[in-house]
Amino acid sequence: MTTSFAEIFGRSPEGVWHAPGRVNLIGEHTDYNDGLALPFALSRGVSVAAARRDDGVVEVVSRQAGESVVRASVDGGPVVAEGWPPDRAWAAYPVGVARVLRDHGTGGASLLIDSDLPQGAGLSSSAALECATALALRDLHGARIEPAELARLAQRAENDQVGVPCGVMDQSASLLCEAGHALLLDCRSGLSSKVPFAPAEAGLTLLVVNTRASRNLARGDYGRRRAECEKAAARLGVPALRDVTDLAGALGSLRDPVLRRRVQHVVTENHRVEAAVGLLRAGAVTELGAMLNASHMSLRDQFQISWPEADAAVDAALRAGARGGRMVGGGFGGSVIVLTAADRAARVRDGITGTYERRGWPPPAFLEAVPSAGARRTA
């Protein structure tokens, strides 16, 4: 990246920073409900080569989008991804981060972005871009911002600048995860703890299946789910759905069947996170499959955010002998995770691919998910 940076900007970068994508093992759509999540970092992610600018300008280039330079002042209002030309909408993320961090001691920079994460696969390429940018700006300008706070600022950039009402899980996973572990994240307090997670040591493989169904969370579906959760919490008289302790009572007091379904998913998903953590800490990784299956059914039937390719992938994987699987990410497209014995992984891949072929869908892509290190400076 250093050679390309010099060719584009006419000087050498001062460093290179990497932030990984993530897989959320369990705990989907709990983050903005002040709940619990259990993500881990992937080995793939977004890298940013960067050099400081002292004129309050951030200029960004993406290798994936071509070598057209996007320039913007770090001063200014929201950038909103949907308001940018389609070929430059990605630039709203690093520019938005720069505008949020300017109040915390950072300024302008030249940024060259590269990624080996598939976009739109539900592996949080946007959060990885935000976190790599945030780390680079922090270090270049000598700002003192701890990783957990940096995650909150990156989240604020996506919420207020880009217009996606996400929670803090993706940014926290990218910045705080460690190799060989998942991250138990309390999205209300921001507190987190490491949970051992090494599937290979138990003879297992966790596959990420990119269903190739595209998604765009800046559109309305994701925001509607969050609004429904907030409406349900208000009607129940609790700060957030995390505070519902009597599920039966809560469901009985809500007349709206849509709100009842949303509440049921969030409350039971938090319990599934706690159960999964107990299994991992007890060394019972092989028992996680039932939790994944239950989570997928809840996301499909109660939260209603799954999609045909995801449902077909999970069904095919189970028929091929996988222990469990579920959709991951915001929903309406993206990826599925499948837990399987390592010696059955090829059979599971073939089963899913064959199902897609019979339905006339584009072939899925597979990635073995290995719990990896979080964001860091690499050069």
XYZ file of C-alpha atoms in Angstrom:
379
model
C 0.000 0.000 0.000
C 2.886 2.370 0.669
C 3.927 2.488 -2.993
C 0.349 3.130 -4.154
C -0.073 5.810 -1.495
C 3.044 7.640 -2.696
C 1.887 7.449 -6.309
C -1.515 8.900 -5.459
C -0.620 11.530 -2.865
C 2.990 12.349 -3.775
C 4.432 11.443 -0.363
C 4.912 8.397 1.822
C 2.331 7.325 4.406
C 3.170 7.683 8.086
C 1.720 4.284 8.887
C -0.759 1.554 8.013
C -3.659 0.511 10.232
C -5.877 -2.580 9.990
C -9.333 -3.212 11.448
C -11.041 -6.598 11.038
C -14.526 -7.495 10.028
C -16.537 -9.517 12.475
C -18.894 -12.417 12.842
C -21.467 -12.212 15.579
C -21.630 -15.712 17.016
C -24.932 -14.921 18.710
C -26.806 -11.863 19.969
C -28.384 -10.306 16.872
C -30.280 -6.986 17.067
C -29.684 -6.883 20.802
C -27.063 -4.127 20.702
C -29.354 -1.134 20.172
C -31.690 -2.658 22.755
C -28.962 -2.260 25.418
C -28.492 -6.032 25.415
C -25.740 -8.617 25.102
C -23.781 -9.785 22.063
C -20.987 -12.289 21.438
C -18.971 -11.308 18.336
C -15.461 -12.253 17.283
C -13.038 -10.688 14.822
C -12.119 -12.187 11.471
C -8.666 -12.338 9.926
C -9.945 -10.256 6.986
C -10.698 -6.584 7.210
C -9.911 -3.061 6.051
C -6.454 -1.482 5.929
C -5.762 2.245 5.804
C -2.446 3.817 4.844
C -2.439 7.374 6.114
C -0.501 10.608 6.508
C -1.458 13.668 8.515
C -2.742 16.889 6.964
C -2.803 20.128 8.935
C -5.300 22.004 6.767
C -8.485 20.420 8.086
C -9.039 18.404 4.904
C -9.538 14.661 4.680
C -8.835 13.103 1.298
C -9.646 9.454 0.691
C -9.080 6.904 -2.055
C -10.380 3.328 -2.146
C -8.589 0.648 -4.122
C -11.910 -1.127 -4.548
C -13.660 1.981 -5.906
C -10.839 3.207 -8.174
C -8.271 5.929 -7.715
C -10.575 8.940 -7.744
C -9.731 11.143 -4.742
C -12.632 12.332 -2.569
C -11.871 15.490 -0.566
C -13.916 17.050 2.231
C -13.428 19.364 5.175
C -13.465 17.817 8.645
C -15.714 20.720 9.602
C -19.296 20.424 8.523
C -22.569 18.635 9.065
C -23.686 15.071 8.333
C -22.446 13.524 5.108
C -25.266 10.913 4.775
C -24.249 8.056 2.491
C -27.467 8.071 0.476
C -26.849 11.687 -0.551
C -23.535 10.869 -2.216
C -23.123 9.590 -5.769
C -23.378 5.768 -5.750
C -19.709 5.330 -6.677
C -18.645 7.519 -3.747
C -21.139 6.567 -1.025
C -18.396 4.544 0.704
C -16.484 7.797 1.369
C -19.213 8.994 3.738
C -17.871 6.555 6.350
C -14.257 7.798 6.685
C -15.321 11.429 6.219
C -18.015 10.977 8.862
C -15.466 9.518 11.295
C -13.102 12.431 10.675
C -15.900 14.916 11.409
C -16.852 13.204 14.665
C -13.253 12.863 15.858
C -12.350 16.504 15.156
C -13.880 17.410 18.535
C -11.544 14.913 20.210
C -8.206 16.242 19.020
C -7.857 14.979 15.462
C -7.789 16.757 12.123
C -7.211 16.115 8.445
C -5.418 13.260 6.724
C -4.722 11.559 3.424
C -6.136 8.024 3.452
C -5.705 5.084 1.069
C -8.186 2.296 1.795
C -7.889 -1.372 0.884
C -10.088 -4.308 1.902
C -10.300 -8.061 1.535
C -13.774 -8.228 3.085
C -16.687 -8.860 0.731
C -18.980 -5.827 0.823
C -22.636 -6.391 1.608
C -21.962 -9.819 3.131
C -22.979 -8.849 6.664
C -19.390 -9.055 7.954
C -19.270 -5.394 8.970
C -17.018 -3.958 6.296
C -18.410 -0.499 7.108
C -17.464 -0.724 10.801
C -14.015 -2.032 9.851
C -13.567 1.003 7.591
C -14.692 3.316 10.383
C -12.385 1.723 12.957
C -9.293 1.627 10.743
C -9.878 5.298 9.922
C -10.450 6.197 13.565
C -7.248 4.445 14.691
C -5.225 6.150 11.982
C -6.587 9.623 12.825
C -6.089 9.081 16.545
C -2.476 8.020 16.157
C -1.563 10.589 13.501
C -2.809 13.474 15.642
C -1.734 12.070 19.018
C -5.266 12.057 20.445
C -5.841 10.138 23.674
C -8.906 7.987 23.068
C -9.252 4.520 24.573
C -10.468 1.725 22.258
C -13.900 1.387 23.906
C -14.517 5.122 23.538
C -13.208 5.030 19.984
C -15.843 2.374 19.238
C -18.570 4.692 20.555
C -17.292 7.548 18.409
C -17.198 5.351 15.316
C -20.765 4.274 16.076
C -21.784 7.915 16.405
C -20.274 8.601 12.997
C -22.371 5.857 11.425
C -25.531 6.980 13.253
C -25.291 10.749 12.929
C -23.112 11.211 9.879
C -23.957 8.310 7.583
C -27.553 7.795 8.683
C -27.471 4.125 9.743
C -29.026 3.613 13.232
C -26.656 0.787 14.204
C -25.652 -0.247 17.703
C -22.092 -0.379 19.001
C -21.418 -4.107 18.615
C -19.644 -4.042 15.245
C -17.220 -1.270 16.174
C -16.517 -2.833 19.584
C -15.764 -6.202 18.013
C -13.405 -4.658 15.470
C -11.463 -2.697 18.090
C -11.552 -4.945 21.180
C -11.455 -8.602 20.092
C -8.494 -10.916 20.684
C -7.349 -14.002 18.812
C -8.857 -17.266 20.010
C -11.694 -15.498 21.794
C -15.143 -14.089 21.345
C -16.112 -10.834 23.055
C -18.998 -10.796 25.525
C -20.246 -7.255 25.145
C -22.729 -5.492 27.394
C -24.034 -2.877 24.996
C -25.509 -0.734 27.775
C -22.459 -0.353 29.989
C -19.843 -0.859 27.287
C -18.131 -3.431 29.507
C -16.708 -6.476 27.797
C -14.879 -9.677 28.634
C -13.025 -12.351 26.717
C -14.637 -15.745 26.194
C -12.475 -18.612 24.872
C -13.601 -19.671 21.409
C -11.353 -21.902 19.315
C -13.539 -24.199 17.189
C -10.586 -25.972 15.560
C -9.381 -27.235 18.934
C -12.700 -29.063 19.300
C -12.507 -30.533 15.793
C -15.030 -28.042 14.474
C -15.184 -25.539 11.648
C -17.280 -22.372 11.603
C -18.104 -21.523 8.005
C -19.272 -18.129 6.811
C -21.548 -18.560 3.820
C -21.893 -15.415 1.713
C -25.361 -15.868 0.213
C -24.637 -13.087 -2.310
C -27.983 -11.466 -1.571
C -27.208 -7.753 -1.460
C -28.237 -5.487 1.379
C -28.220 -1.778 2.284
C -28.816 -0.862 5.908
C -29.094 2.849 5.164
C -32.481 1.992 3.669
C -35.573 1.691 5.816
C -35.882 -1.938 6.980
C -33.161 -1.853 9.630
C -34.354 1.493 10.950
C -37.935 0.219 11.147
C -36.885 -2.713 13.316
C -35.096 -0.383 15.700
C -38.102 1.943 15.841
C -40.394 -1.000 16.570
C -38.182 -2.077 19.466
C -38.139 1.443 20.887
C -41.929 1.680 20.538
C -42.378 -1.634 22.350
C -40.059 -0.547 25.179
C -41.991 2.701 25.592
C -45.304 0.866 25.787
C -43.878 -1.530 28.348
C -42.494 1.346 30.424
C -38.882 0.177 30.346
C -35.762 2.048 29.160
C -34.974 -0.689 26.617
C -36.065 -4.233 25.814
C -33.026 -5.465 27.732
C -35.014 -4.541 30.875
C -37.928 -6.903 30.183
C -37.727 -9.584 32.879
C -41.230 -11.064 32.615
C -41.577 -12.093 28.988
C -45.004 -13.675 29.358
C -46.330 -10.582 31.094
C -44.819 -8.288 28.490
C -46.304 -10.246 25.605
C -49.675 -10.295 27.310
C -49.718 -6.524 27.716
C -48.944 -5.753 24.070
C -51.821 -5.906 21.596
C -49.751 -5.256 18.488
C -48.614 -8.682 17.151
C -45.612 -7.107 15.416
C -44.338 -5.587 18.651
C -44.915 -8.862 20.497
C -42.731 -10.673 17.977
C -39.951 -8.097 18.266
C -39.960 -8.301 22.063
C -39.906 -12.089 22.046
C -36.833 -12.173 19.816
C -34.806 -9.613 21.760
C -35.536 -11.077 25.194
C -34.871 -14.680 24.195
C -31.787 -13.723 22.178
C -30.213 -12.158 25.257
C -30.812 -15.439 27.097
C -29.209 -17.335 24.231
C -26.094 -15.189 24.531
C -25.819 -16.035 28.218
C -26.326 -19.735 27.479
C -23.702 -19.679 24.718
C -21.167 -18.022 27.017
C -21.788 -20.730 29.609
C -21.190 -23.448 27.032
C -17.951 -21.869 25.803
C -16.579 -21.337 29.298
C -17.407 -24.961 30.092
C -15.560 -26.115 26.977
C -18.756 -27.403 25.368
C -18.246 -25.803 21.961
C -19.927 -28.710 20.201
C -23.223 -27.863 21.941
C -23.479 -24.408 20.364
C -25.405 -25.715 17.376
C -28.762 -25.702 19.182
C -28.278 -22.045 20.148
C -27.521 -21.085 16.548
C -30.589 -22.904 15.256
C -32.862 -21.277 17.822
C -31.443 -17.851 17.009
C -32.059 -18.330 13.292
C -35.660 -19.399 13.809
C -36.260 -16.373 16.022
C -34.694 -13.983 13.518
C -36.733 -15.571 10.734
C -40.095 -15.836 12.483
C -40.094 -13.237 15.268
C -37.832 -10.488 13.969
C -38.660 -11.272 10.332
C -35.332 -10.244 8.806
C -34.122 -13.446 7.188
C -34.210 -13.997 3.416
C -34.727 -17.029 1.152
C -31.055 -17.708 0.425
C -30.235 -17.673 4.159
C -33.055 -20.040 5.068
C -32.084 -22.413 2.264
C -28.405 -22.371 3.334
C -29.234 -23.207 6.945
C -31.634 -25.985 5.939
C -29.142 -27.505 3.500
C -26.331 -27.361 6.050
C -28.411 -29.187 8.657
C -29.431 -31.852 6.155
C -25.736 -32.351 5.356
C -24.958 -32.981 9.028
C -23.947 -29.552 10.371
C -24.504 -28.949 14.078
C -26.222 -25.610 13.607
C -26.458 -22.421 11.610
C -28.045 -19.023 11.474
C -28.173 -15.781 9.535
C -25.845 -13.055 10.788
C -25.778 -9.289 10.498
C -28.514 -6.757 10.036
C -30.634 -9.003 7.858
C -32.356 -8.800 4.455
C -29.230 -10.207 2.780
C -25.631 -11.013 3.623
C -24.216 -14.131 5.250
C -24.980 -17.249 7.253
C -22.714 -19.018 9.733
C -22.630 -22.806 9.992
C -20.989 -24.845 12.764
C -19.912 -28.266 11.610
C -17.458 -31.012 12.402
C -14.302 -30.280 10.426
C -14.491 -33.619 8.609
C -18.015 -32.768 7.385
C -17.228 -29.254 6.164
C -16.783 -30.273 2.523
C -20.076 -32.170 2.580
C -21.828 -29.146 4.075
C -20.393 -26.817 1.424
C -21.459 -29.198 -1.327
C -24.959 -29.459 0.123
C -25.441 -25.702 0.211
C -23.952 -25.205 -3.258
C -26.172 -27.921 -4.694
C -29.270 -26.317 -3.201
C -28.354 -22.977 -4.784
C -27.763 -24.623 -8.156
C -31.162 -26.305 -8.100
C -32.843 -22.983 -7.354
C -30.961 -21.121 -10.065
C -29.186 -18.797 -7.624
C -25.598 -17.542 -7.991
C -23.185 -19.864 -6.164
C -22.445 -18.937 -2.538
C -18.941 -18.128 -1.324
C -17.385 -19.762 1.732
C -14.925 -18.505 4.324
C -13.613 -20.394 7.334
C -14.071 -18.048 10.286
C -11.113 -18.119 12.684
C -11.378 -15.880 15.800
C -8.635 -13.324 15.196
C -7.005 -10.197 16.644
C -8.702 -6.798 16.729
C -7.698 -3.516 15.138
C -4.059 -2.480 15.275
C -1.265 -0.604 13.568
C 0.562 -2.884 11.147
C 3.294 -0.620 9.750
